[in-house]
Coordinates of C-alpha atoms in Angstrom, one line a residue:
M1 CA -3.6 29.8 20.1
N2 CA 0.0 29.5 19.1
R3 CA 0.8 28.2 22.5
L4 CA -1.2 25.1 21.8
L5 CA 1.4 24.1 19.2
L6 CA 4.1 24.1 21.9
A7 CA 2.4 21.1 23.5
A8 CA 3.8 19.0 20.6
Y9 CA 7.3 19.7 21.9
P10 CA 9.0 18.2 25.1
R11 CA 9.1 20.2 28.2
S12 CA 12.9 20.8 28.0
Y13 CA 12.4 22.3 24.5
R14 CA 9.6 24.6 25.6
S15 CA 11.6 25.9 28.5
R16 CA 14.6 26.7 26.3
Q17 CA 13.1 27.8 23.0
G18 CA 9.4 28.2 23.6
N19 CA 9.3 32.0 23.8
E20 CA 11.6 32.3 20.8
L21 CA 9.3 30.1 18.7
L22 CA 6.2 32.1 19.8
A23 CA 8.0 35.4 18.9
C24 CA 9.0 34.0 15.4
L25 CA 5.4 33.0 14.8
T26 CA 4.1 36.4 15.8
E27 CA 6.6 38.1 13.6
A28 CA 6.0 35.9 10.6
Y29 CA 2.2 36.0 10.8
P30 CA 1.2 39.3 12.5
G31 CA -2.4 39.7 13.5
R32 CA -3.1 35.9 13.2
S33 CA -3.8 33.7 16.2
W34 CA -3.0 30.6 14.2
P35 CA -0.4 30.0 11.4
P36 CA -1.4 28.5 8.0
P37 CA -2.2 24.7 7.9
R38 CA 1.1 23.9 6.2
E39 CA 3.1 25.7 9.0
V40 CA 1.0 23.9 11.6
A41 CA 1.8 20.5 10.1
A42 CA 5.5 21.4 10.0
L43 CA 5.5 22.5 13.6
V44 CA 3.7 19.4 14.8
R45 CA 6.0 17.2 12.8
A46 CA 9.0 18.9 14.3
G47 CA 7.5 18.5 17.8
V48 CA 7.0 14.8 17.3
Q49 CA 10.6 14.5 16.1
A50 CA 11.9 16.5 19.2
R51 CA 9.9 14.2 21.5
A52 CA 11.3 11.1 19.8
R53 CA 14.9 12.4 20.1
A54 CA 14.3 13.2 23.8
T55 CA 13.0 9.7 24.4
V56 CA 16.0 8.1 22.7
D57 CA 18.4 10.3 24.6
D58 CA 17.0 9.0 27.9
T59 CA 19.2 6.0 28.6
T60 CA 17.6 5.0 31.9
R61 CA 15.8 2.0 30.2
P62 CA 16.6 -0.2 27.2
W63 CA 14.9 0.5 24.0
W64 CA 13.1 -2.8 23.8
L65 CA 11.6 -2.4 27.2
D66 CA 10.2 1.0 26.2
G67 CA 8.9 -0.6 23.0
V68 CA 7.1 -3.4 24.9
H69 CA 5.6 -0.7 27.2
L70 CA 4.3 1.3 24.1
A71 CA 2.9 -2.0 22.7
A72 CA 1.0 -2.7 25.9
L73 CA -0.4 0.9 25.9
A74 CA -1.5 0.6 22.2
L75 CA -3.2 -2.8 22.8
A76 CA -5.0 -1.6 26.0
A77 CA -6.3 1.5 24.1
L78 CA -7.4 -0.7 21.2
A79 CA -9.3 -2.9 23.6
L80 CA -10.9 0.1 25.3
V81 CA -12.1 2.1 22.4
P82 CA -15.3 0.1 21.5
Y83 CA -16.5 0.4 25.1
L84 CA -16.1 4.2 25.6
Q85 CA -19.8 4.8 25.6
D86 CA -20.4 1.8 27.8
V87 CA -18.0 2.9 30.6
W88 CA -19.2 6.5 30.4
H89 CA -22.9 5.5 30.9
W90 CA -21.9 3.2 33.7
A91 CA -19.9 5.8 35.5
L92 CA -22.7 8.4 35.3
R93 CA -25.4 5.9 35.9
I94 CA -27.1 6.6 32.6
D95 CA -29.5 4.2 31.1
P96 CA -28.9 4.3 27.3
G97 CA -32.0 2.3 26.5
Q98 CA -32.0 1.4 22.8
H99 CA -28.6 2.9 22.4
A100 CA -26.9 0.1 24.5
I101 CA -24.1 -1.7 22.6
A102 CA -25.2 -5.1 21.3
F103 CA -28.1 -5.2 23.7
H104 CA -31.8 -5.0 22.7
F105 CA -33.2 -4.0 26.1
S106 CA -32.5 -1.3 28.7
G107 CA -32.2 -3.4 31.9
W108 CA -28.4 -4.2 31.7
Y109 CA -27.3 -2.9 35.1
P110 CA -28.9 -3.3 38.5
W111 CA -29.8 0.3 38.7
A112 CA -31.2 0.5 35.1
G113 CA -34.9 0.0 34.4
G114 CA -35.8 -2.9 32.2
P115 CA -36.9 -6.6 31.9
T116 CA -33.5 -8.2 32.6
R117 CA -30.4 -7.7 34.7
I118 CA -27.5 -9.8 33.2
R119 CA -24.3 -8.0 34.3
L120 CA -22.9 -5.8 37.1
L121 CA -19.9 -4.1 35.4
P122 CA -19.0 -3.0 31.9
Y123 CA -16.3 -5.1 30.3
G124 CA -14.5 -1.9 29.3
L125 CA -13.4 -1.3 32.9
L126 CA -10.7 -4.0 32.4
P127 CA -8.8 -2.3 29.5
L128 CA -9.4 1.1 31.1
G129 CA -7.8 -0.1 34.4
C130 CA -5.0 -1.7 32.4
L131 CA -4.4 1.5 30.5
I132 CA -4.3 3.7 33.6
A133 CA -1.9 1.3 35.3
L134 CA 0.4 1.2 32.3
L135 CA 0.5 4.9 32.0
R136 CA 1.7 5.2 35.6
G137 CA 4.2 2.4 35.1
R138 CA 2.3 0.0 37.4
A139 CA 2.6 -3.2 35.4
W140 CA 1.8 -5.4 38.4
I141 CA -1.7 -3.8 38.5
A142 CA -2.1 -4.0 34.7
L143 CA -1.3 -7.7 34.6
P144 CA -4.4 -8.9 36.6
A145 CA -6.6 -6.7 34.5
A146 CA -5.2 -8.2 31.3
A147 CA -5.6 -11.7 32.7
A148 CA -9.2 -10.9 33.6
M149 CA -9.8 -9.9 30.0
I150 CA -8.7 -13.4 29.0
W151 CA -10.9 -15.0 31.6
A152 CA -13.9 -12.9 30.5
G153 CA -13.4 -13.9 26.9
A154 CA -12.8 -17.6 27.6
T155 CA -15.6 -18.3 30.1
S156 CA -19.0 -19.5 29.0
H157 CA -22.2 -17.4 28.8
G158 CA -24.5 -16.8 31.8
R159 CA -22.2 -15.0 34.2
T160 CA -23.6 -11.8 35.7
L161 CA -20.3 -10.0 36.3
F162 CA -19.7 -8.7 32.7
G163 CA -22.7 -10.3 31.0
S164 CA -22.5 -11.6 27.5
E165 CA -20.8 -8.5 26.1
G166 CA -17.0 -8.9 26.2
K167 CA -17.4 -12.5 25.2
A168 CA -19.3 -12.8 21.9
G169 CA -20.7 -9.3 21.3
L170 CA -19.5 -6.9 18.6
S171 CA -16.2 -5.4 19.5
Y172 CA -13.1 -3.9 18.1
Y173 CA -13.0 -2.6 14.5
G174 CA -10.8 -0.2 12.6
L175 CA -8.2 -1.6 10.2
G176 CA -9.4 -5.0 9.0
A177 CA -11.9 -7.5 10.4
P178 CA -13.8 -7.1 13.7
I179 CA -12.2 -8.6 16.8
T180 CA -14.5 -10.1 19.5
A181 CA -13.3 -10.6 23.0
R182 CA -13.8 -14.3 22.6
D183 CA -10.9 -14.1 20.1
L184 CA -8.1 -14.1 22.7
A185 CA -5.3 -12.8 20.4
L186 CA -5.7 -9.2 21.6
S187 CA -6.1 -9.9 25.3
G188 CA -3.4 -12.6 25.2
A189 CA -0.9 -10.3 23.6
L190 CA -1.7 -7.6 26.1
C191 CA -1.3 -10.0 29.0
A192 CA 2.1 -11.2 27.6
A193 CA 3.4 -7.7 27.3
C194 CA 2.2 -6.9 30.9
T195 CA 4.0 -10.0 32.1
V196 CA 7.3 -8.9 30.6
L197 CA 6.9 -5.4 32.1
A198 CA 5.9 -6.9 35.5
L199 CA 9.1 -9.0 35.6
C200 CA 11.2 -5.8 35.3
R201 CA 12.0 -3.4 38.1
P202 CA 9.2 -0.8 38.4
S203 CA 11.7 2.0 38.4
R204 CA 12.8 1.1 34.8
L205 CA 9.3 1.8 33.4
R206 CA 8.4 5.2 32.1
R207 CA 5.7 7.0 34.2
R208 CA 3.5 9.2 32.2
S209 CA 1.3 12.0 33.6
Y210 CA -2.4 11.6 34.2
R211 CA -2.9 14.3 31.6
W212 CA -2.5 11.6 28.9
L213 CA -6.0 10.4 30.0
A214 CA -7.6 13.7 28.9
P215 CA -8.1 12.4 25.3
V216 CA -9.7 9.2 26.8
V217 CA -12.1 11.2 28.9
L218 CA -13.0 13.5 26.0
A219 CA -13.6 10.4 23.8
M220 CA -15.9 8.9 26.5
F221 CA -17.8 12.2 26.7
V222 CA -18.3 12.3 23.0
A223 CA -19.2 8.6 22.6
G224 CA -21.5 8.7 25.7
G225 CA -23.2 12.0 24.9
L226 CA -23.9 11.2 21.2
H227 CA -24.4 7.5 21.7
I228 CA -21.8 6.6 19.2
I229 CA -21.4 2.8 19.3
S230 CA -18.7 0.7 17.8
V231 CA -20.7 -0.5 14.8
S232 CA -21.7 3.0 13.6
P233 CA -20.0 4.5 10.5
A234 CA -18.8 7.5 12.5
F235 CA -17.0 5.3 15.0
Q236 CA -15.4 3.2 12.2
R237 CA -14.1 6.3 10.4
G238 CA -12.8 7.8 13.6
L239 CA -10.9 4.7 14.7
F240 CA -9.5 4.3 11.2
V241 CA -8.2 7.9 11.2
L242 CA -6.8 7.3 14.7
E243 CA -4.9 4.2 13.8
V244 CA -3.5 5.7 10.6
T245 CA -2.3 8.8 12.6
A246 CA -0.6 6.6 15.1
L247 CA 1.2 4.7 12.2
L248 CA 2.3 8.0 10.7
G249 CA 3.6 9.2 14.2
A250 CA 5.6 6.0 14.5
W251 CA 7.0 6.6 11.0
V252 CA 8.1 10.1 11.8
A253 CA 9.7 9.1 15.1
T254 CA 11.6 6.2 13.5
A255 CA 12.8 8.3 10.7
A256 CA 14.0 11.1 13.0
T257 CA 15.9 8.8 15.4
G258 CA 16.7 5.5 13.7
D259 CA 15.5 3.8 16.9
H260 CA 13.6 0.5 16.7
R261 CA 11.4 0.9 19.7
W262 CA 8.4 2.2 17.7
L263 CA 8.4 -1.0 15.6
I264 CA 7.3 -3.1 18.5
P265 CA 3.8 -1.5 19.0
V266 CA 3.3 -1.3 15.3
A267 CA 4.1 -5.0 15.0
A268 CA 1.9 -6.0 17.9
V269 CA -1.1 -4.2 16.5
A270 CA -0.5 -5.5 13.0
I271 CA -0.2 -9.1 14.3
V272 CA -3.5 -8.8 16.2
R273 CA -5.2 -7.2 13.2
T274 CA -3.9 -9.7 10.7
Q275 CA -4.9 -12.6 12.9
A276 CA -8.5 -11.3 13.0
I277 CA -8.5 -11.1 9.2
V278 CA -7.2 -14.6 8.8
V279 CA -9.9 -16.0 11.2
Q280 CA -12.7 -13.9 9.7
P281 CA -11.9 -13.3 6.0
D282 CA -15.5 -12.4 5.2
A283 CA -15.8 -9.7 8.0
F284 CA -13.8 -6.9 6.4
M285 CA -15.0 -3.3 6.6
Q286 CA -17.2 -2.8 3.6
S287 CA -15.8 0.6 2.9
L288 CA -12.3 -0.6 2.1
P289 CA -11.1 -3.3 -0.3
D290 CA -9.4 -6.3 1.3
V291 CA -6.1 -5.7 -0.5
V292 CA -5.9 -2.1 0.7
V293 CA -6.5 -3.1 4.3
L294 CA -3.8 -5.8 4.1
I295 CA -1.3 -3.3 2.6
L296 CA -2.1 -0.8 5.4
L297 CA -1.4 -3.6 8.0
V298 CA 1.7 -5.1 6.6
A299 CA 3.6 -2.4 4.6
P300 CA 4.5 -0.2 7.6
L301 CA 6.6 -2.9 9.3
P302 CA 9.4 -3.4 6.7
A303 CA 9.2 0.3 5.7
L304 CA 9.8 1.4 9.3
A305 CA 12.6 -1.2 9.7
I306 CA 14.4 0.1 6.6
T307 CA 13.9 3.7 7.7
A308 CA 15.5 3.0 11.1
Q309 CA 18.4 1.1 9.5
R310 CA 19.1 3.9 7.1
R311 CA 19.0 6.5 9.8
Q312 CA 21.4 4.5 12.0
A313 CA 23.7 4.1 9.0
R314 CA 23.8 7.8 8.3
A315 CA 24.5 8.5 12.0
L316 CA 27.4 6.2 12.0
A317 CA 28.8 7.6 8.8
E318 CA 28.7 11.1 10.2

């Protein structure tokens, strides 16, 4: 089990010091397959810092381009999360019946039994395709998918391609107010980021392994198997924890390197969230006070900027 902790570290670190780290853990905690929770947290934190330093040391691309790429990935994932169950059921040709998101009938695909057929594809295929293309550094493929998200949210009802979901149905939650696809702030920001990336040389974009899709497939399996929809309390708590964890990861990476690239995705998500709160001030999550949500959205930005500035100042002084 100790080898799972090595996944937090970059490949270069694992090849150089992986066996040494495993030997130290075996010697420090004999007979245990897993170190104490405090040690696990420390090792994961050190792994995140090592990955962040390895990213900064890679000078093949400017920091701002990497930041825009991370922002596009974060926005695509944010757009996909509410439709995990939907895409899973469509891919496996499952008719969820009464568990369909924002639908009160079962006939929502041509192959599903029910009184009505109003769409051919799940709206979640658009952010999923955008996410996969961005992971592989194919911004020219992600851009049409992001543009199609804007089209789906801006067009009127009655179309059979994506149906009414993806236009006015319940959608993205988490920190702050819900965001429907008709609110084009999220899809517009994603399209703008993809445009910037598409204008750059493809070789300058970071290409990540398909293994990064494993958590997405696992989330689809859980959401589809348990019929966890975006309006359920379990979904809300899970997405809230995920976003807070991502903020903490950006904080650790910024503090370790003093680099500003992680401020860009945090700012992009915070702007989208804040815009939804301003537009729908009465639609906050009932489990959190409004002031707490606003603090969670706004406070990380100046704090991360100050942390990066202090880290750079210390590096110059040394």
